[in-house]
Amino acid sequence: MYQQVKEYWKNLIEEQVALIAQEKGIDAATLREAGELAVNTTPSPDMGDLAFPLFPYAKVLRTSPQAIVKDITERLSRVDTVRPGSLLPSGPYLNVFIDIPSLAGALRETVYAEGDSYGHTELLKGQRMMVEFSCPNTNKPLHLGHLRNDAIGESISHILKANGAEVEKVNLINNRGIHICKSMLAYQRFSEGETPESSGIKGDHLVGKYYVRYAAWEKEDPSALEQAQQMLRKWEEGDPEVLKLWNLMNRWTIEGIEETYRKTGVSFDSYYYESDTYTLGKDTILKGLEDGIFYREEDSSIWIDLEEIKLDKKVLLRKDGTSLYLTQDIGTAIQRHGKWPFDSLIYVVASEQSYHFKVLFHVLAKLGYEWARNLYHLSYGMVNLPDGKMKSREGTVVDADDLIASLTAMAREEIIAKNREKEVGDIDDVSEKIARGALNYYLLQPSPMKDMIFNPAESISFNGNTGPYLQYMGARISSMLAKWETVKEEYEGIRFDPSLLSVQDERELIKMLALWPTLVAQAAAEYNPSVITSFLYDLSRTFSRYYHDHAVLKGESRELIVARVTLVTMVLQVLKNAYALVGIPFLKSM
RNA sequence: GUAGCCAUAGCUCAGCUGGAUAGAGCAUCAGAUUGCGGAUCUGGAGGUCGGAGGUUCGAAUCCUCUUGGCUACACCA
């Protein structure tokens, strides 16, 4: 919507530039050397809404930018078909005050009509996009790193959907390999048959406990590793006893992890298991060998030469014929495309695996899969702690459940301290939603690519640029609109008059609301949820200032009250729509 | 060694296709409530945008070199 206004002014000014060029006898080709006219914002609102720098034309038109600005301003003042708005020449810049009332009028129609889907675009319409994220091991509970992964995966899925894509969220459970056997082995030896039910320990934590127990045992008993390897062999042979334990412990872990997912608002459309896909990977490699894409070493292991992409050689199948990580991922990708033919597949995986994905995508392309060109590694940086990295050996790994629990407890204390137990209703539910909003917002603020530092103290603070701050804006507006509902009838018949919204912050809010769809599209194009979080904060801050400085329900006239209530209603709608894309629960009261 | 990513205020982060005086939060100092939720708002102080060249009318942004940090380069996943 704002986009159209920008285009309108841009075209108008470009036309005038073309006319000037024509009069000077400068041909169109020469003019084009100056490039496209840039549309910027002004440094401050009192200088206008849009800024057009005219430096680039100075050279081709052989005059100063200032003169061009002056010339265009004069010409436009003579054109009476110009849409309302006004010009403010500012040195080499031509600034434009756009016509806010007409923008606000159009906004009112669109936002009220579209509601929860205001801001959705058709950028990715007809695209089938699969998003893989989370991908836990079944030998321990989730930690902070998974939470960032989950937040990004979940958010990007919502963003893609909002842009019209059909999205399939998939999880790949890493449930095979020697690390899984280690926790099983320790369980066999030390557990005395304890279960999540008997011990009261959440399934994933119980399994994790034995994974840790194994590590201790391995130090005492040098034969431990050998026993684990033996168990893996038994697993591959299909030993019923081993499989039984494997199934049982996998179930415990997955059920535990799913409980964590519920708390963080994460869900999947389908699950894949590595135990199901590695054989397909193996067969594919063998077929590729027949087709001459790969080659066999003397020791009978199978390799690919990656010289084409300027990398070394890579082994695809061990000499004993067993599969590797890469082999499995090849199988998984092919299986997925078979089950749910996608146009693109996005892997949300830590940046440390970019080499792996480079190789994976290349191998799939060499195998002749058309869709291999549309695989994308959405890589994200590590989550570190203020005093360094998380290290499991040093016990500095931040457990996901612990973190959520302490955030929830903090939120709860805050509600009690503010004496708002009655207003919030279900205090457990609200505390959990505040914690979830705080966590998701904290994790989605930095660009995915960058490493980030997770400061627990800061994350549980609810002041400043935080999730709860954003939720608070929604709650305040809700509370105001609830009051409005009780007096609404008295205002029956008063129409929304956008021209009454003339305060600076009202102009800013209208522009931001109108800009929202553009940001939704940008977030998808860049695979970057932080576009949304930044916008949310800007909008909230502007609204908060506005709310502080100007009375809405106690405005000077009935018409003004109606106009402001309409604006505030739209702010709430856009806040809600933005919350939904970044996993911040909307709260009427907190 | 080779490749990739990163470097912006004391700390944590923004900064759109290159554009006007590089912005927030935290911390710090000083203020604001006879109004719709103070989990709020306003102001001060705090910057050689790692460094050096280059391209350009104009560079935090693009190019080259360089320094520092992280990661990967396993017949682990």
XYZ file of C-alpha atoms (C1' of nucleotides) in Angstrom:
667
model
C 0.000 0.000 0.000
C 2.753 2.405 1.021
C 4.662 0.842 -1.817
C 2.166 2.216 -4.328
C 2.493 5.688 -2.904
C 6.257 5.468 -3.209
C 6.034 4.215 -6.785
C 3.638 6.994 -7.635
C 6.010 9.738 -6.526
C 9.010 8.015 -7.974
C 7.381 7.762 -11.404
C 6.203 11.324 -11.220
C 9.673 12.639 -10.518
C 11.331 10.368 -13.051
C 8.932 11.674 -15.690
C 9.950 15.211 -14.939
C 13.610 14.331 -15.104
C 12.996 12.753 -18.490
C 11.269 15.909 -19.696
C 14.172 18.047 -18.575
C 16.579 15.753 -20.353
C 14.510 15.876 -23.501
C 14.502 19.663 -23.545
C 18.223 19.671 -23.173
C 18.512 17.272 -26.069
C 19.910 14.461 -23.944
C 18.855 11.058 -25.199
C 17.247 8.392 -23.056
C 20.243 6.094 -23.136
C 22.494 8.743 -21.639
C 19.927 9.487 -18.999
C 19.804 5.860 -17.998
C 23.475 5.977 -17.074
C 22.403 7.859 -13.980
C 20.640 4.730 -12.786
C 17.318 4.351 -11.092
C 15.923 7.021 -8.818
C 16.337 6.039 -5.171
C 13.433 6.352 -2.756
C 14.637 7.070 0.763
C 13.207 8.222 4.005
C 14.130 11.588 5.464
C 16.338 11.838 8.548
C 13.482 13.317 10.544
C 9.698 13.390 10.068
C 9.450 17.176 9.887
C 11.523 17.010 6.706
C 8.947 14.936 4.895
C 8.063 11.278 4.427
C 9.977 10.402 1.298
C 13.298 11.700 0.066
C 14.571 11.599 -3.490
C 18.285 12.321 -3.794
C 18.974 13.895 -7.176
C 22.775 13.753 -7.201
C 22.907 10.981 -9.792
C 21.339 13.161 -12.480
C 23.722 16.068 -11.990
C 26.353 14.656 -14.294
C 24.136 13.673 -17.216
C 22.040 16.814 -17.036
C 25.192 18.903 -16.616
C 23.808 20.970 -13.779
C 23.757 20.932 -10.003
C 21.422 18.642 -8.028
C 20.009 21.729 -6.343
C 19.014 23.204 -9.684
C 17.338 19.958 -10.713
C 15.366 19.894 -7.483
C 14.251 23.454 -8.048
C 13.313 22.780 -11.648
C 11.237 19.693 -10.821
C 9.479 21.451 -7.972
C 8.399 24.249 -10.277
C 7.258 21.901 -12.979
C 5.230 19.778 -10.589
C 3.556 22.816 -9.115
C 2.129 23.505 -12.575
C 0.786 19.972 -13.009
C -2.681 19.894 -11.532
C -3.188 16.148 -11.800
C -0.713 15.594 -8.993
C -2.174 13.584 -6.195
C -2.450 15.432 -2.880
C 0.751 15.719 -0.967
C 3.382 18.385 -0.892
C 6.952 18.957 -1.875
C 9.766 20.260 0.228
C 12.933 20.970 -1.710
C 15.865 20.406 0.572
C 19.163 21.131 -1.122
C 20.005 18.248 -3.420
C 17.042 16.269 -2.107
C 13.456 16.571 -3.164
C 11.352 15.611 -0.163
C 7.708 14.696 -0.253
C 5.042 14.880 2.377
C 2.642 12.204 1.309
C -1.072 12.597 1.725
C -1.611 10.809 5.006
C -5.435 11.022 5.122
C -5.871 9.208 1.830
C -3.343 6.587 2.927
C -5.142 6.220 6.257
C -8.493 5.917 4.493
C -7.249 3.119 2.275
C -5.559 1.479 5.238
C -8.807 1.509 7.211
C -10.604 -0.325 4.408
C -7.885 -2.904 3.930
C -7.067 -3.670 7.549
C -10.680 -4.016 8.613
C -11.469 -6.209 5.631
C -8.422 -8.460 5.909
C -8.051 -8.672 9.671
C -5.667 -11.400 10.694
C -4.442 -11.773 7.155
C -3.570 -8.123 6.662
C 0.028 -8.022 5.506
C -0.089 -11.378 3.787
C 1.279 -11.317 0.266
C 1.290 -13.538 -2.809
C 5.027 -13.449 -3.231
C 5.330 -17.227 -2.917
C 1.933 -18.225 -4.151
C 1.830 -21.730 -5.578
C 5.209 -22.638 -4.049
C 5.456 -25.845 -2.079
C 8.144 -25.295 0.506
C 9.429 -27.770 3.022
C 11.169 -26.513 6.134
C 13.331 -28.842 8.180
C 14.276 -27.811 11.678
C 14.934 -28.931 15.259
C 16.258 -32.428 14.469
C 17.041 -33.631 17.980
C 19.046 -36.660 19.023
C 17.144 -39.203 21.031
C 19.769 -39.401 23.732
C 19.260 -36.135 25.589
C 16.867 -33.254 26.153
C 16.874 -30.008 24.180
C 19.230 -27.183 25.085
C 19.448 -23.500 24.296
C 20.918 -24.094 20.843
C 17.851 -26.119 19.850
C 15.637 -23.319 21.060
C 17.202 -20.893 18.611
C 16.850 -23.444 15.853
C 13.207 -24.060 16.734
C 12.403 -20.366 16.985
C 13.897 -19.679 13.554
C 12.315 -22.731 11.926
C 8.886 -22.087 13.325
C 9.006 -18.381 12.538
C 10.289 -18.774 8.999
C 7.540 -21.311 8.311
C 4.909 -18.808 9.373
C 6.555 -16.094 7.316
C 6.627 -18.230 4.182
C 2.985 -19.169 4.679
C 2.070 -15.515 5.118
C 3.549 -14.939 1.694
C 1.334 -17.532 0.103
C 3.568 -20.612 0.128
C 2.277 -24.026 1.017
C 4.561 -25.079 3.846
C 5.404 -28.483 5.267
C 7.301 -28.383 8.549
C 9.388 -31.469 9.052
C 11.462 -32.812 11.873
C 14.201 -35.373 11.412
C 14.770 -37.499 14.461
C 18.332 -38.586 14.840
C 17.686 -41.922 16.449
C 20.473 -44.175 15.265
C 24.163 -44.370 15.841
C 26.579 -45.140 18.571
C 25.632 -42.191 20.763
C 22.139 -43.607 21.086
C 23.560 -46.964 22.124
C 25.603 -45.337 24.851
C 22.590 -44.155 26.800
C 20.896 -47.501 26.228
C 23.874 -49.386 27.551
C 24.150 -47.278 30.676
C 20.441 -47.677 31.236
C 20.767 -51.457 31.040
C 23.582 -51.507 33.558
C 22.605 -48.875 36.083
C 18.925 -48.058 35.949
C 17.372 -50.906 37.900
C 14.433 -50.498 35.593
C 13.435 -46.974 36.460
C 10.986 -45.301 34.089
C 9.668 -41.772 33.681
C 6.593 -42.876 35.598
C 8.438 -44.539 38.470
C 11.033 -41.786 38.860
C 8.883 -38.787 37.996
C 11.618 -37.623 35.645
C 10.608 -36.327 32.215
C 11.474 -38.953 29.592
C 14.114 -36.983 27.689
C 15.844 -36.014 30.921
C 15.820 -39.590 32.141
C 17.499 -40.802 28.960
C 19.898 -37.861 29.160
C 20.786 -38.875 32.684
C 22.015 -42.237 31.423
C 23.911 -40.638 28.577
C 25.813 -38.675 31.206
C 26.126 -41.810 33.319
C 27.725 -43.568 30.363
C 30.379 -40.891 30.058
C 31.358 -41.401 33.688
C 31.390 -45.161 33.314
C 33.509 -44.988 30.164
C 36.242 -43.351 32.211
C 36.285 -46.174 34.727
C 35.817 -49.045 32.352
C 37.871 -49.106 29.132
C 35.619 -51.809 27.677
C 32.595 -49.481 27.644
C 33.113 -48.170 24.139
C 33.600 -51.638 22.802
C 30.349 -52.697 24.380
C 28.569 -49.752 22.797
C 29.931 -50.700 19.399
C 28.778 -54.227 19.933
C 25.326 -52.973 20.769
C 25.226 -50.934 17.569
C 26.043 -54.052 15.585
C 23.264 -55.913 17.349
C 20.911 -53.046 16.578
C 21.785 -53.203 12.885
C 21.273 -56.959 12.910
C 17.829 -56.423 14.355
C 18.380 -58.034 17.747
C 14.883 -58.076 19.299
C 16.010 -57.224 22.822
C 18.100 -54.259 21.730
C 15.333 -53.029 19.451
C 12.840 -53.268 22.258
C 14.921 -51.104 24.549
C 15.700 -48.753 21.674
C 12.014 -48.279 20.933
C 11.182 -47.736 24.565
C 13.871 -45.141 25.199
C 13.236 -43.366 21.904
C 9.629 -43.004 22.876
C 10.551 -41.563 26.256
C 12.824 -38.975 24.684
C 10.462 -37.977 21.927
C 7.531 -37.628 24.303
C 9.656 -35.468 26.566
C 10.849 -33.307 23.717
C 7.316 -32.905 22.433
C 6.343 -31.517 25.783
C 9.048 -28.891 25.378
C 7.745 -28.137 21.883
C 4.303 -27.487 23.302
C 5.736 -24.962 25.721
C 7.657 -23.098 23.053
C 4.850 -23.228 20.505
C 6.638 -25.522 18.077
C 4.895 -28.131 15.948
C 5.530 -30.255 12.882
C 3.515 -31.548 9.970
C 5.566 -34.693 9.740
C 8.407 -36.565 11.357
C 11.168 -38.424 9.615
C 13.515 -40.866 11.308
C 17.076 -41.488 10.319
C 16.555 -45.144 11.045
C 14.133 -45.228 8.097
C 16.149 -43.431 5.467
C 19.739 -44.590 5.586
C 19.178 -47.651 3.426
C 17.678 -45.561 0.615
C 20.768 -43.375 0.769
C 22.958 -46.420 0.435
C 21.079 -47.722 -2.621
C 21.265 -44.307 -4.260
C 25.031 -44.181 -3.835
C 25.405 -47.619 -5.378
C 23.302 -46.598 -8.329
C 25.366 -43.434 -8.734
C 28.444 -45.622 -8.799
C 26.993 -47.660 -11.671
C 26.224 -44.463 -13.539
C 29.810 -43.339 -13.154
C 29.091 -40.330 -10.983
C 31.098 -41.731 -8.093
C 34.130 -43.971 -7.978
C 35.344 -46.863 -5.863
C 38.646 -46.853 -4.030
C 40.836 -49.932 -3.802
C 39.577 -50.645 -0.312
C 36.075 -50.655 -1.894
C 34.823 -47.483 -0.198
C 32.852 -45.126 -2.498
C 33.838 -41.497 -3.130
C 32.970 -38.376 -5.042
C 35.479 -35.928 -6.428
C 34.429 -32.388 -5.538
C 36.921 -30.572 -7.713
C 34.041 -28.956 -9.628
C 33.078 -26.990 -6.549
C 36.687 -26.524 -5.529
C 36.615 -28.944 -2.661
C 38.476 -32.126 -1.945
C 37.174 -35.667 -2.227
C 34.474 -36.991 0.015
C 33.622 -40.506 1.085
C 30.000 -41.535 0.607
C 29.975 -45.149 1.721
C 32.403 -46.915 4.045
C 34.492 -49.849 2.909
C 32.247 -52.181 4.924
C 29.261 -50.780 3.020
C 27.709 -48.967 5.975
C 26.350 -45.479 5.570
C 27.430 -42.086 6.847
C 25.727 -38.870 7.834
C 25.847 -37.633 4.255
C 24.492 -40.910 2.915
C 21.535 -40.646 5.228
C 20.771 -37.074 4.274
C 20.801 -38.022 0.620
C 18.266 -40.734 1.339
C 16.156 -38.441 3.449
C 15.963 -35.725 0.804
C 14.946 -38.172 -1.909
C 12.362 -39.815 0.290
C 10.868 -36.469 1.185
C 10.585 -35.317 -2.378
C 8.836 -38.586 -3.135
C 6.341 -38.176 -0.333
C 5.745 -34.460 -0.636
C 7.095 -33.114 -3.915
C 8.438 -29.716 -2.999
C 9.572 -26.757 -5.043
C 12.140 -25.944 -2.424
C 13.490 -27.328 0.807
C 14.932 -25.173 3.543
C 17.253 -26.720 6.076
C 17.435 -24.758 9.305
C 20.780 -25.972 10.589
C 23.713 -24.389 12.436
C 26.319 -22.609 10.335
C 29.006 -25.078 11.352
C 27.415 -27.485 8.900
C 27.620 -25.321 5.808
C 30.309 -27.551 4.322
C 28.067 -30.566 4.744
C 25.198 -28.881 2.911
C 27.387 -27.631 0.134
C 28.447 -31.197 -0.502
C 24.947 -32.611 -0.048
C 23.391 -30.217 -2.562
C 26.160 -30.879 -5.034
C 25.829 -34.652 -4.780
C 22.065 -34.480 -5.282
C 22.535 -32.255 -8.315
C 25.097 -34.668 -9.767
C 22.591 -37.471 -9.286
C 20.349 -35.548 -11.633
C 17.617 -34.346 -9.308
C 16.121 -31.179 -10.744
C 14.936 -29.982 -7.361
C 18.460 -30.054 -5.975
C 18.885 -26.506 -7.256
C 16.212 -25.314 -4.858
C 17.691 -26.584 -1.654
C 18.669 -23.901 0.788
C 20.703 -24.038 3.948
C 19.287 -21.456 6.344
C 22.344 -21.240 8.468
C 22.385 -19.678 11.881
C 25.128 -18.850 14.344
C 25.912 -20.317 17.703
C 24.338 -19.300 20.962
C 27.047 -18.447 23.494
C 26.864 -17.435 27.105
C 28.270 -14.194 28.534
C 31.281 -16.072 29.900
C 31.899 -18.117 26.802
C 30.625 -21.164 24.997
C 28.264 -23.781 26.264
C 30.280 -26.873 27.027
C 28.667 -30.084 28.081
C 31.891 -31.233 29.740
C 31.891 -28.191 31.960
C 28.201 -28.441 32.632
C 27.490 -24.994 31.207
C 24.865 -26.215 28.766
C 21.623 -24.350 29.336
C 18.800 -26.851 29.439
C 15.678 -25.806 27.531
C 13.174 -26.959 30.150
C 15.084 -25.340 33.003
C 15.265 -22.076 31.149
C 11.577 -22.063 30.304
C 10.723 -22.950 33.873
C 12.737 -20.102 35.314
C 11.335 -17.626 32.793
C 7.835 -18.766 33.676
C 8.532 -18.415 37.375
C 9.851 -14.895 36.820
C 6.744 -13.909 34.899
C 4.578 -15.331 37.611
C 6.391 -13.400 40.332
C 6.002 -10.240 38.313
C 2.263 -10.732 38.000
C 1.976 -11.299 41.728
C 4.236 -8.341 42.533
C 2.039 -6.120 40.413
C -1.020 -7.517 42.063
C -2.647 -8.537 38.828
C -3.653 -12.110 39.591
C -7.349 -11.367 39.280
C -7.072 -9.555 35.964
C -4.976 -12.192 34.230
C -7.250 -15.093 35.079
C -5.266 -18.282 34.544
C -1.912 -17.247 35.998
C -0.088 -20.408 34.917
C -1.181 -20.028 31.341
C -0.337 -16.335 31.198
C 3.055 -16.814 32.855
C 3.926 -19.467 30.343
C 2.905 -17.241 27.445
C 4.987 -14.373 28.739
C 7.973 -16.683 29.069
C 7.467 -17.986 25.543
C 7.202 -14.488 24.121
C 10.313 -13.365 25.981
C 12.309 -16.330 24.766
C 11.221 -16.282 21.136
C 11.694 -12.562 20.833
C 15.128 -12.676 22.438
C 16.243 -15.462 20.109
C 14.831 -13.945 16.927
C 16.181 -10.426 17.326
C 19.663 -10.959 15.924
C 20.029 -11.848 12.259
C 20.139 -15.652 12.024
C 23.601 -15.680 10.486
C 25.289 -14.125 13.463
C 26.479 -15.829 16.592
C 24.655 -14.445 19.590
C 25.205 -14.157 23.280
C 22.408 -15.327 25.473
C 22.378 -13.418 28.710
C 19.963 -15.192 31.069
C 19.576 -12.165 33.315
C 18.726 -9.976 30.354
C 16.355 -12.472 28.830
C 14.241 -12.602 31.958
C 14.156 -8.852 32.312
C 10.828 -7.547 31.086
C 11.832 -3.935 30.566
C 13.063 -2.271 27.434
C 13.406 -4.081 24.155
C 11.888 -7.412 25.202
C 9.018 -9.718 24.351
C 6.948 -8.698 27.376
C 7.285 -5.046 26.401
C 5.682 -5.908 23.073
C 2.979 -7.980 24.720
C 2.306 -5.141 27.108
C 1.446 -2.846 24.201
C -1.085 -5.379 22.953
C -2.549 -5.735 26.438
C -2.846 -1.998 26.932
C -4.651 -1.535 23.642
C -6.938 -4.471 24.400
C -7.801 -2.975 27.720
C -8.513 0.379 26.119
C -10.680 -1.170 23.429
C -12.611 -3.109 26.052
C -13.495 0.188 27.634
C -14.438 1.528 24.237
C -16.868 -1.343 23.748
C -18.870 -0.156 26.746
C -19.373 3.361 25.390
C -19.430 2.563 21.705
C -23.167 3.121 21.158
C -22.863 6.757 22.026
C -20.670 7.189 18.980
C -23.001 5.437 16.592
C -23.105 7.093 13.204
C -19.822 9.001 13.480
C -17.711 8.159 10.497
C -13.972 7.672 10.489
C -12.379 10.914 9.336
C -8.698 10.262 8.589
C -7.928 13.942 8.223
C -8.210 14.298 11.984
C -5.115 12.163 12.471
C -2.600 14.935 12.130
C -0.266 14.534 15.093
C 3.275 13.532 14.118
C 3.129 10.131 15.804
C -0.185 9.416 14.105
C 1.429 10.031 10.753
C 4.273 7.725 11.733
C 1.909 4.996 12.881
C -0.108 5.170 9.676
C 3.020 4.858 7.576
C 4.274 1.923 9.598
C 0.968 0.099 9.339
C 0.895 0.703 5.616
C 4.440 -0.582 5.300
C 3.706 -3.866 7.074
C 3.035 -6.039 3.992
C 6.343 -4.955 2.487
C 8.159 -6.172 5.580
C 6.381 -9.504 5.544
C 7.645 -9.984 2.006
C 11.135 -8.831 2.896
C 11.367 -11.266 5.797
C 10.532 -14.123 3.425
C 12.869 -12.975 0.691
C 15.742 -12.754 3.167
C 14.693 -15.730 5.290
C 15.052 -13.375 8.192
C 12.584 -13.191 11.099
C 14.503 -10.296 12.631
C 12.912 -8.058 10.002
C 9.654 -8.705 11.827
C 11.044 -8.325 15.346
C 12.633 -4.961 14.473
C 9.394 -3.740 12.995
C 7.453 -4.879 16.051
C 9.725 -2.960 18.343
C 9.567 0.215 16.225
C 5.811 0.065 16.060
C 5.485 -0.578 19.786
C 7.824 2.207 20.718
C 6.062 4.713 18.501
C 2.705 3.610 19.796
C 3.857 3.800 23.383
C 5.034 7.364 22.949
C 1.781 8.263 21.231
C -0.271 6.638 23.949
C 1.687 8.516 26.562
C 1.287 11.911 24.916
C -2.244 11.786 23.553
C -5.536 10.749 25.042
C -7.507 8.373 22.844
C -10.791 7.773 24.639
C -10.697 11.237 26.118
C -9.974 13.107 22.950
C -11.217 16.650 22.432
C -14.085 15.752 20.153
C -16.257 12.756 19.405
C -14.963 12.683 15.846
C -11.383 12.678 17.055
C -12.123 9.851 19.462
C -13.562 7.748 16.662
C -10.572 8.496 14.446
C -8.094 7.582 17.166
C -9.916 4.432 18.199
C -9.841 3.347 14.569
C -6.116 3.960 14.389
C -5.463 2.131 17.647
C -7.603 -0.785 16.498
C -5.430 -1.060 13.421
C -2.255 -0.879 15.480
C -3.508 -3.793 17.555
C -4.393 -5.782 14.458
C -0.930 -5.353 12.996
C 0.735 -6.100 16.323
C -1.209 -9.353 16.507
C -0.339 -10.256 12.937
C 3.320 -9.611 13.649
C 3.296 -11.517 16.953
C 1.958 -14.522 15.073
C 4.980 -14.573 12.775
C 7.578 -14.604 15.545
C 5.978 -16.754 18.211
C 4.879 -14.082 20.654
C 1.526 -15.025 22.195
C -1.040 -12.251 22.230
C -2.354 -11.447 25.707
C -5.441 -9.405 26.436
C -4.237 -8.947 29.933
C -0.940 -9.569 31.697
C 47.366 -24.781 5.636
C 42.570 -24.045 2.688
C 37.574 -22.296 2.749
C 33.271 -19.905 4.953
C 31.119 -16.499 8.470
C 31.697 -12.369 11.741
C 33.894 -7.357 13.578
C 29.226 -0.762 14.749
C 28.677 3.023 22.112
C 31.142 -0.074 28.502
C 27.647 -4.654 27.307
C 23.731 -6.852 23.806
C 22.041 -5.703 19.025
C 19.626 -2.601 14.554
C 21.227 0.096 10.307
C 16.585 -1.256 3.623
C 18.654 -1.219 -3.509
C 25.539 3.079 -1.381
C 22.531 9.021 0.398
C 21.337 14.305 4.840
C 23.536 14.729 11.982
C 25.314 6.155 12.360
C 20.253 4.341 15.865
C 17.896 1.262 19.978
C 17.909 -1.610 24.674
C 20.780 -2.595 29.149
C 23.957 -0.083 32.551
C 24.735 5.219 34.221
C 22.997 10.446 35.377
C 18.676 13.802 35.396
C 13.384 14.271 34.810
C 7.735 13.079 33.827
C 1.655 10.564 36.518
C -5.408 15.590 39.003
C -5.740 10.929 31.592
C -7.370 5.397 28.577
C -2.374 -0.339 32.545
C 4.463 3.133 35.098
C 6.089 -4.121 32.475
C 5.533 3.307 30.465
C 7.530 8.040 28.573
C 11.335 12.364 27.984
C 16.322 14.169 28.163
C 21.981 14.016 29.141
C 26.512 11.502 28.673
C 28.682 7.585 25.735
C 31.200 6.135 18.391
C 38.480 7.324 14.457
C 31.630 1.845 12.281
C 38.772 -3.489 13.632
C 42.951 -1.146 10.322
C 44.903 0.588 5.375
C 44.045 1.571 0.409
C 40.469 1.934 -3.792
C 35.664 2.918 -6.647
C 32.020 7.168 -6.238
C 29.335 13.638 -6.247
C 28.740 10.526 -1.597
C 30.977 4.371 1.819
C 29.215 1.319 8.247
C 27.224 -0.552 3.382
C 30.733 -2.187 -2.796
C 36.165 -3.978 -4.245
C 41.349 -5.276 -2.726
C 44.782 -6.044 1.061
C 45.430 -6.647 6.314
C 44.452 -7.745 11.724
C 41.517 -10.320 15.241
C 37.583 -13.946 16.546
C 34.521 -18.218 15.389
C 33.525 -22.528 12.382
C 34.429 -26.344 8.924
C 37.738 -29.265 6.061
C 36.568 -37.440 10.072
C 35.246 -44.137 6.671
C 31.339 -39.011 13.913
C 26.330 -37.255 13.588
